[in-house]
Amino acid sequence: MSSTTSKLDESPILIGDREIPTRYFLAPLAGYTHLAFRRVIRELGGLGLATTDLVLASQLVAESRKSKKLIETTEDDRPLSIQIFSGVNFELVKAAKWLEERGYKGIDINMGCPMAKVNSSGGGARLMCDTDGACASVQGVVDAVNVPVTVKMRLGWDRDHLTAPTLAKEFEKLGVSAITIHGRTRQQGFHGSVNRDGIKAVVDAVDSIPVIGNGDVRTVQDAIDMREETGCQAVAIGRGAMLDPWIFSKLKQVANGEQTTEPNPDQQVQFLRRHFHYMTQQYEDYSCLLFRKFAGWYGQKLGVPDDLEDRLRRFESIEEFDSIADEIRERHGEREATVPTALIKVPNGPVERW
Ligand SMILES: Cc1cc2nc3c(=O)[nH]c(=O)nc-3n(C[C@H](O)[C@H](O)[C@H](O)COP(=O)(O)O)c2cc1C
């Protein structure tokens, strides 16, 4: 048990007309935060709003198989926003309408993705370089739908172009319901540290919409520090949720004035099984391949001995998974490593080549 206290406002938060039960959100991580992960995290409690992986607007409207998978959801996967991106305004508008017509309750526009393939089409972080263009994109979407529209962005393209505060102010005037801000520039990629002063500048720039701080939150204390230092009303957690899936439930304990507790071995292995179970429901045979990516993230937290973590990276069938999970339970705690082995797989090298 550990005690951390918070004097922060922990009441539900409004994003447009949506009441979000907690102030700790799941940041989208393409390839990871699909339905199975969202469901299993929600089961642990404490998660406010989750957002899907980014979906290319034109693919969504074309109803491609891949985008349909990305927006798959269930009744227990609420509240949820769908993240879309495109460098073409009418594609964004079409996708937003398409989603609203099908009952989705929140739309998030991606203006933060640093990947070349996203930026070369004028989408992702590239939009932040052109205030008029970014505003036109946002305006088109806000005017087209009645559900709340949010924007996720970085601080700017590079440190000489920190456009986020100006954009946030403009977006608020256009009717955007909240801004999520990752406290790095596009140039930084995932390197360096998060600039909380930069996030605070966005908080200070808007009048009343919530700003959701994001970046490098790995612990309960990090989340509290993010809120205290920036004044942001909520926090989005991405990689920290894979390194410690209980981070949201611990934040809920703190919000309730309780001490935080760690999961016991049974709960840890159960979590692993349930995540994989949800994955098989959605992806059937493909689920083994998709699940292997989580091995390195989960190994340390779930007490997986190194050799079994290695098998989790390679397993090929549901039966094999079950036998690995049984063995993890039997040998739980053997592992002494304190650092996750396959940490944080992010694009690397010069950003131009991503
Ligand atoms: C593997 C990976 C995939 C990501 N995919 C998305 C995405 O689809 N949409 C998005 O807005 N941000 C995406 N991000 C950025 C995260 O949402 C987040 O802004 C960033 O990782 C910093 O937060 P964190 O330190 O809590 O992970 C991704 C990041 C990583 C590492």
Coordinates of C-alpha atoms and ligand atoms in Angstrom, one line a residue:
M1 CA 0.0 0.0 0.0
S2 CA 1.2 3.5 -0.7
S3 CA -0.3 6.8 0.2
T4 CA -0.5 9.7 -2.1
T5 CA -3.0 12.5 -1.5
S6 CA -4.7 14.8 -3.9
K7 CA -6.3 18.1 -3.2
L8 CA -7.4 18.4 -6.8
D9 CA -10.9 18.7 -8.2
E10 CA -11.8 15.1 -8.8
S11 CA -15.5 15.6 -9.7
P12 CA -16.7 14.4 -13.1
I13 CA -15.8 16.6 -16.0
L14 CA -17.8 17.9 -18.9
I15 CA -16.5 17.6 -22.5
G16 CA -19.2 19.5 -24.4
D17 CA -22.4 17.8 -23.1
R18 CA -20.7 14.6 -22.2
E19 CA -20.1 13.9 -18.5
I20 CA -16.9 12.0 -18.1
P21 CA -16.7 10.2 -14.7
T22 CA -13.0 10.7 -14.0
R23 CA -10.3 13.0 -15.0
Y24 CA -7.9 10.3 -16.1
F25 CA -8.1 9.4 -19.8
L26 CA -6.5 6.8 -22.0
A27 CA -4.4 8.4 -24.7
P28 CA -4.5 6.7 -28.1
L29 CA -1.6 4.4 -28.9
A30 CA -2.0 3.0 -32.5
G31 CA -1.7 -0.7 -32.4
Y32 CA -2.4 -1.1 -28.7
T33 CA -5.4 0.8 -27.5
H34 CA -8.0 -1.2 -29.5
L35 CA -11.1 -2.5 -28.0
A36 CA -9.6 -5.4 -26.0
F37 CA -7.2 -3.2 -24.2
R38 CA -9.8 -0.6 -23.5
R39 CA -12.2 -3.1 -22.1
V40 CA -9.7 -4.8 -19.8
I41 CA -8.5 -1.5 -18.5
R42 CA -12.0 -0.3 -17.9
E43 CA -12.7 -3.4 -15.8
L44 CA -10.1 -2.3 -13.4
G45 CA -11.9 1.0 -12.8
G46 CA -11.0 4.7 -12.8
L47 CA -10.7 5.3 -16.5
G48 CA -12.6 8.4 -17.7
L49 CA -12.6 8.8 -21.5
A50 CA -10.8 6.5 -23.9
T51 CA -10.0 7.3 -27.6
T52 CA -9.5 4.9 -30.4
D53 CA -6.3 4.6 -32.4
L54 CA -6.1 7.2 -35.2
V55 CA -8.3 6.3 -38.2
L56 CA -7.8 7.7 -41.7
A57 CA -11.0 9.6 -42.5
S58 CA -11.2 8.5 -46.1
Q59 CA -10.7 4.8 -45.1
L60 CA -13.4 5.1 -42.5
V61 CA -16.0 6.4 -45.0
A62 CA -14.9 3.8 -47.5
E63 CA -15.6 1.3 -44.6
S64 CA -12.3 -0.5 -45.1
R65 CA -12.0 -3.6 -43.0
K66 CA -9.1 -2.2 -41.0
S67 CA -10.9 1.0 -40.0
K68 CA -14.0 -0.9 -39.1
K69 CA -11.9 -2.9 -36.7
L70 CA -10.4 0.2 -35.2
I71 CA -13.8 1.7 -34.4
E72 CA -15.3 -1.5 -33.0
T73 CA -16.8 -1.0 -29.6
T74 CA -19.1 -2.6 -27.0
E75 CA -21.6 -1.3 -24.4
D76 CA -19.0 -1.6 -21.7
D77 CA -16.5 0.5 -23.8
R78 CA -17.9 3.9 -22.8
P79 CA -17.3 6.8 -22.8
L80 CA -15.4 6.6 -26.1
S81 CA -14.2 9.1 -28.7
I82 CA -13.1 8.2 -32.2
Q83 CA -9.9 9.8 -33.5
I84 CA -9.8 10.8 -37.1
F85 CA -7.1 12.4 -39.3
S86 CA -6.8 13.7 -42.8
G87 CA -5.1 16.5 -44.7
V88 CA -8.3 17.0 -46.7
N89 CA -11.0 18.9 -45.0
F90 CA -14.0 17.4 -46.7
E91 CA -12.8 13.9 -45.8
L92 CA -12.7 14.9 -42.1
V93 CA -16.2 16.3 -42.4
K94 CA -17.5 13.2 -44.1
A95 CA -15.9 10.9 -41.5
A96 CA -17.3 13.0 -38.7
K97 CA -20.8 12.8 -40.1
W98 CA -20.5 9.2 -40.8
L99 CA -19.6 8.5 -37.2
E100 CA -22.3 10.7 -35.8
E101 CA -24.9 8.9 -38.0
R102 CA -23.8 5.6 -36.5
G103 CA -24.2 6.7 -32.9
Y104 CA -20.6 7.6 -31.9
K105 CA -20.6 10.2 -29.3
G106 CA -17.3 12.0 -29.6
I107 CA -14.9 12.9 -32.3
D108 CA -11.2 13.7 -31.8
I109 CA -9.1 15.3 -34.5
N110 CA -5.5 14.2 -34.6
M111 CA -3.1 17.2 -35.0
G112 CA -0.2 15.6 -33.2
C113 CA 1.0 12.6 -35.1
P114 CA 4.6 13.0 -36.0
M115 CA 4.8 10.2 -38.5
A116 CA 5.8 11.1 -42.1
K117 CA 3.1 9.1 -43.7
V118 CA 0.4 11.0 -41.7
N119 CA 2.1 14.4 -42.2
S120 CA 2.9 14.1 -45.9
S121 CA -0.9 14.1 -46.5
G122 CA -1.1 17.4 -44.6
G123 CA -2.6 15.6 -41.6
G124 CA -1.3 15.0 -38.1
A125 CA 1.2 17.6 -36.7
R126 CA 1.6 19.2 -40.1
L127 CA -1.8 20.9 -39.6
M128 CA -0.3 22.9 -36.7
C129 CA 2.0 24.8 -39.1
D130 CA -0.9 26.5 -40.8
T131 CA -3.3 28.3 -38.4
D132 CA -5.9 29.2 -41.1
G133 CA -5.8 25.7 -42.5
A134 CA -6.1 24.1 -39.1
C135 CA -9.0 26.3 -38.2
A136 CA -10.7 25.5 -41.5
S137 CA -10.4 21.8 -40.8
V138 CA -11.7 22.1 -37.3
Q139 CA -14.5 24.5 -38.2
G140 CA -15.7 22.1 -40.9
V141 CA -16.0 19.3 -38.5
V142 CA -17.6 21.3 -35.6
D143 CA -20.2 22.8 -37.9
A144 CA -21.0 19.4 -39.4
V145 CA -21.9 17.4 -36.3
N146 CA -23.7 17.9 -33.0
V147 CA -21.5 15.6 -30.9
P148 CA -18.5 17.2 -29.1
V149 CA -15.4 17.6 -31.1
T150 CA -12.0 17.6 -29.5
V151 CA -8.5 18.1 -30.8
K152 CA -5.3 16.4 -29.8
M153 CA -2.0 18.2 -30.7
R154 CA 1.5 18.7 -29.7
L155 CA 3.1 22.0 -28.6
G156 CA 4.0 22.9 -32.2
W157 CA 6.2 21.8 -35.1
D158 CA 9.5 22.7 -33.3
R159 CA 10.6 24.9 -30.5
D160 CA 10.6 28.0 -32.7
H161 CA 7.0 27.4 -33.7
L162 CA 5.0 26.7 -30.5
T163 CA 1.7 27.3 -32.1
A164 CA -0.5 25.3 -29.6
P165 CA -1.7 28.2 -27.4
T166 CA -2.8 30.3 -30.4
L167 CA -4.5 27.3 -32.0
A168 CA -6.2 26.2 -28.8
K169 CA -7.6 29.7 -28.4
E170 CA -8.9 29.8 -31.9
F171 CA -10.3 26.3 -31.7
E172 CA -12.2 27.2 -28.6
K173 CA -13.9 30.1 -30.4
L174 CA -14.8 27.7 -33.2
G175 CA -16.6 25.4 -30.7
V176 CA -14.1 22.7 -29.9
S177 CA -15.0 21.1 -26.6
A178 CA -11.6 20.2 -25.2
I179 CA -7.9 20.1 -26.2
T180 CA -5.5 17.3 -25.4
I181 CA -1.9 18.5 -25.4
H182 CA 1.2 16.3 -25.6
G183 CA 3.9 18.5 -24.2
R184 CA 6.5 17.9 -26.9
T185 CA 7.0 19.3 -30.4
R186 CA 6.9 17.3 -33.6
Q187 CA 10.6 17.8 -33.9
Q188 CA 11.2 16.2 -30.5
G189 CA 9.3 13.1 -31.6
F190 CA 9.3 11.0 -28.4
H191 CA 12.7 12.3 -27.2
G192 CA 13.6 14.7 -24.4
S193 CA 11.2 15.5 -21.6
V194 CA 7.7 16.9 -21.6
N195 CA 7.5 20.6 -21.3
R196 CA 4.9 21.3 -18.6
D197 CA 5.3 25.0 -19.0
G198 CA 4.2 24.5 -22.6
I199 CA 1.1 22.7 -21.5
K200 CA 0.4 25.4 -19.0
A201 CA 0.6 28.0 -21.8
V202 CA -2.2 26.2 -23.5
V203 CA -4.3 26.0 -20.3
D204 CA -3.8 29.8 -19.9
A205 CA -4.7 30.5 -23.5
V206 CA -8.2 29.1 -23.4
D207 CA -11.2 30.6 -21.6
S208 CA -13.2 27.7 -20.3
I209 CA -12.8 24.5 -22.2
P210 CA -10.9 21.7 -20.5
V211 CA -7.3 21.1 -21.4
I212 CA -6.1 17.6 -21.0
G213 CA -2.3 17.3 -20.2
N214 CA -0.4 14.5 -21.8
G215 CA 3.1 13.0 -21.9
D216 CA 5.3 10.8 -19.7
V217 CA 2.8 10.2 -17.0
R218 CA 3.9 6.8 -15.5
T219 CA 2.8 7.0 -11.9
V220 CA 0.0 8.4 -9.8
Q221 CA 2.3 11.1 -8.6
D222 CA 3.2 12.0 -12.2
A223 CA -0.5 12.5 -12.9
I224 CA -1.0 14.7 -9.9
D225 CA 2.1 16.7 -10.7
M226 CA 0.9 17.2 -14.2
R227 CA -2.3 18.7 -13.0
E228 CA -0.8 20.8 -10.2
E229 CA 2.0 22.2 -12.4
T230 CA 0.0 23.0 -15.5
G231 CA -3.5 23.6 -14.1
C232 CA -4.9 21.1 -16.7
Q233 CA -8.3 19.7 -15.8
A234 CA -7.6 16.1 -16.8
V235 CA -4.7 13.9 -17.8
A236 CA -4.3 11.5 -20.7
I237 CA -2.1 8.5 -20.1
G238 CA -0.8 6.4 -22.9
R239 CA 2.4 4.3 -22.4
G240 CA 2.0 4.5 -18.6
A241 CA -1.2 2.5 -18.9
M242 CA 0.6 -0.4 -20.5
L243 CA 3.4 -0.3 -18.0
D244 CA 0.9 -0.2 -15.1
P245 CA -2.6 -1.1 -16.2
W246 CA -3.7 -0.3 -12.6
I247 CA -2.7 3.4 -12.9
F248 CA -6.3 4.5 -13.4
S249 CA -7.7 2.4 -10.5
K250 CA -5.0 3.8 -8.3
L251 CA -5.9 7.3 -9.3
K252 CA -9.4 6.5 -8.4
Q253 CA -8.3 5.3 -5.0
V254 CA -6.4 8.6 -4.4
A255 CA -9.4 10.6 -5.6
N256 CA -11.5 8.8 -3.0
G257 CA -9.0 9.6 -0.3
E258 CA -7.9 5.9 -0.1
Q259 CA -4.4 4.4 -0.1
T260 CA -3.3 2.9 -3.4
T261 CA -3.0 -0.9 -3.6
E262 CA -1.0 -3.2 -5.9
P263 CA -2.7 -6.1 -7.6
N264 CA -1.9 -9.6 -6.2
P265 CA -0.5 -12.3 -8.4
D266 CA -3.9 -13.8 -9.1
Q267 CA -5.2 -10.4 -10.3
Q268 CA -2.2 -9.9 -12.4
V269 CA -2.4 -13.2 -14.3
Q270 CA -6.2 -12.8 -14.5
F271 CA -5.6 -9.4 -16.1
L272 CA -3.3 -11.0 -18.7
R273 CA -5.9 -13.7 -19.5
R274 CA -8.8 -11.3 -19.8
H275 CA -6.9 -9.0 -22.1
F276 CA -6.0 -11.9 -24.4
H277 CA -9.6 -13.3 -24.1
Y278 CA -11.0 -10.0 -25.4
M279 CA -8.4 -9.9 -28.1
T280 CA -9.5 -13.4 -29.4
Q281 CA -13.1 -12.2 -29.4
Q282 CA -12.2 -9.4 -31.7
Y283 CA -9.4 -10.8 -33.8
E284 CA -9.7 -14.6 -33.6
D285 CA -6.5 -16.2 -35.2
Y286 CA -4.8 -12.9 -35.6
S287 CA -5.0 -12.2 -31.9
C288 CA -1.8 -14.1 -31.0
L289 CA 0.2 -11.9 -33.3
L290 CA -1.4 -8.7 -31.9
F291 CA -1.0 -9.8 -28.3
R292 CA 2.7 -10.6 -28.6
K293 CA 3.5 -6.9 -28.7
F294 CA 2.3 -6.5 -25.1
A295 CA 4.8 -9.0 -23.7
G296 CA 7.5 -6.5 -23.2
W297 CA 5.2 -3.9 -21.6
Y298 CA 3.6 -6.3 -19.2
G299 CA 6.5 -8.6 -18.3
Q300 CA 7.7 -6.7 -15.3
K301 CA 4.5 -5.4 -13.9
L302 CA 2.8 -8.8 -14.1
G303 CA 5.7 -10.7 -12.6
V304 CA 6.4 -12.7 -15.8
P305 CA 9.7 -14.6 -15.6
D306 CA 12.1 -13.6 -18.4
D307 CA 11.9 -16.9 -20.3
L308 CA 8.0 -16.8 -20.2
E309 CA 8.0 -13.2 -21.4
D310 CA 10.1 -14.5 -24.3
R311 CA 7.5 -17.2 -25.0
L312 CA 4.8 -14.6 -24.9
R313 CA 6.6 -12.8 -27.7
R314 CA 6.3 -15.8 -29.9
F315 CA 3.3 -17.9 -29.0
E316 CA 1.1 -19.1 -31.8
S317 CA -2.1 -20.4 -30.4
I318 CA -4.7 -20.0 -27.7
E319 CA -3.7 -23.3 -26.1
E320 CA -0.1 -22.1 -26.0
F321 CA -1.1 -18.9 -24.4
D322 CA -3.1 -20.8 -21.7
S323 CA -0.2 -22.9 -20.8
I324 CA 2.1 -19.9 -20.6
A325 CA -0.4 -18.1 -18.4
D326 CA -0.6 -21.2 -16.1
E327 CA 3.2 -21.3 -15.8
I328 CA 3.4 -17.6 -15.1
R329 CA 1.0 -18.1 -12.2
E330 CA 3.0 -21.0 -10.8
R331 CA 6.3 -19.2 -11.1
H332 CA 5.0 -15.8 -10.4
G333 CA 7.5 -13.5 -8.7
E334 CA 10.6 -15.4 -9.8
R335 CA 11.5 -12.4 -11.9
E336 CA 13.8 -9.9 -10.2
A337 CA 14.2 -7.3 -13.0
T338 CA 12.9 -4.0 -12.0
V339 CA 12.9 -2.5 -15.5
P340 CA 10.6 -3.6 -18.3
T341 CA 12.6 -5.2 -21.0
A342 CA 11.0 -4.0 -24.2
L343 CA 10.3 -0.5 -23.2
I344 CA 8.5 2.0 -25.1
K345 CA 8.6 1.2 -28.7
V346 CA 8.4 4.5 -30.4
P347 CA 9.6 5.7 -33.8
N348 CA 13.3 6.4 -33.6
G349 CA 16.1 8.2 -35.5
P350 CA 15.7 11.6 -37.3
V351 CA 12.0 12.5 -37.4
E352 CA 12.2 13.2 -41.2
R353 CA 12.6 9.5 -41.8
W354 CA 9.7 8.2 -39.8
Ligands
LIG1 C1 3.1 3.4 -30.2 C2 2.4 4.8 -30.1 C3 1.2 5.0 -30.9 C4 0.6 6.2 -30.8 N1 -0.6 6.4 -31.6 C5 -1.2 7.6 -31.5 C6 -2.5 7.8 -32.2 O1 -3.0 6.9 -32.8 N2 -3.1 9.0 -32.0 C7 -2.5 10.0 -31.2 O2 -3.1 11.1 -31.1 N3 -1.4 9.8 -30.5 C8 -0.8 8.7 -30.6 N4 0.4 8.5 -29.9 C9 0.8 9.5 -29.0 C10 0.2 9.2 -27.6 O3 -1.2 9.4 -27.6 C11 0.8 10.2 -26.5 O4 0.5 11.5 -26.9 C12 2.3 10.1 -26.3 O5 2.7 8.7 -26.3 C13 2.7 10.7 -25.0 O6 2.0 10.2 -23.9 P1 2.5 9.0 -23.0 O7 3.8 9.4 -22.5 O8 1.4 9.0 -21.9 O9 2.5 7.8 -23.8 C14 1.1 7.3 -30.0 C15 2.2 7.0 -29.2 C16 2.9 5.8 -29.3 C17 4.1 5.6 -28.4

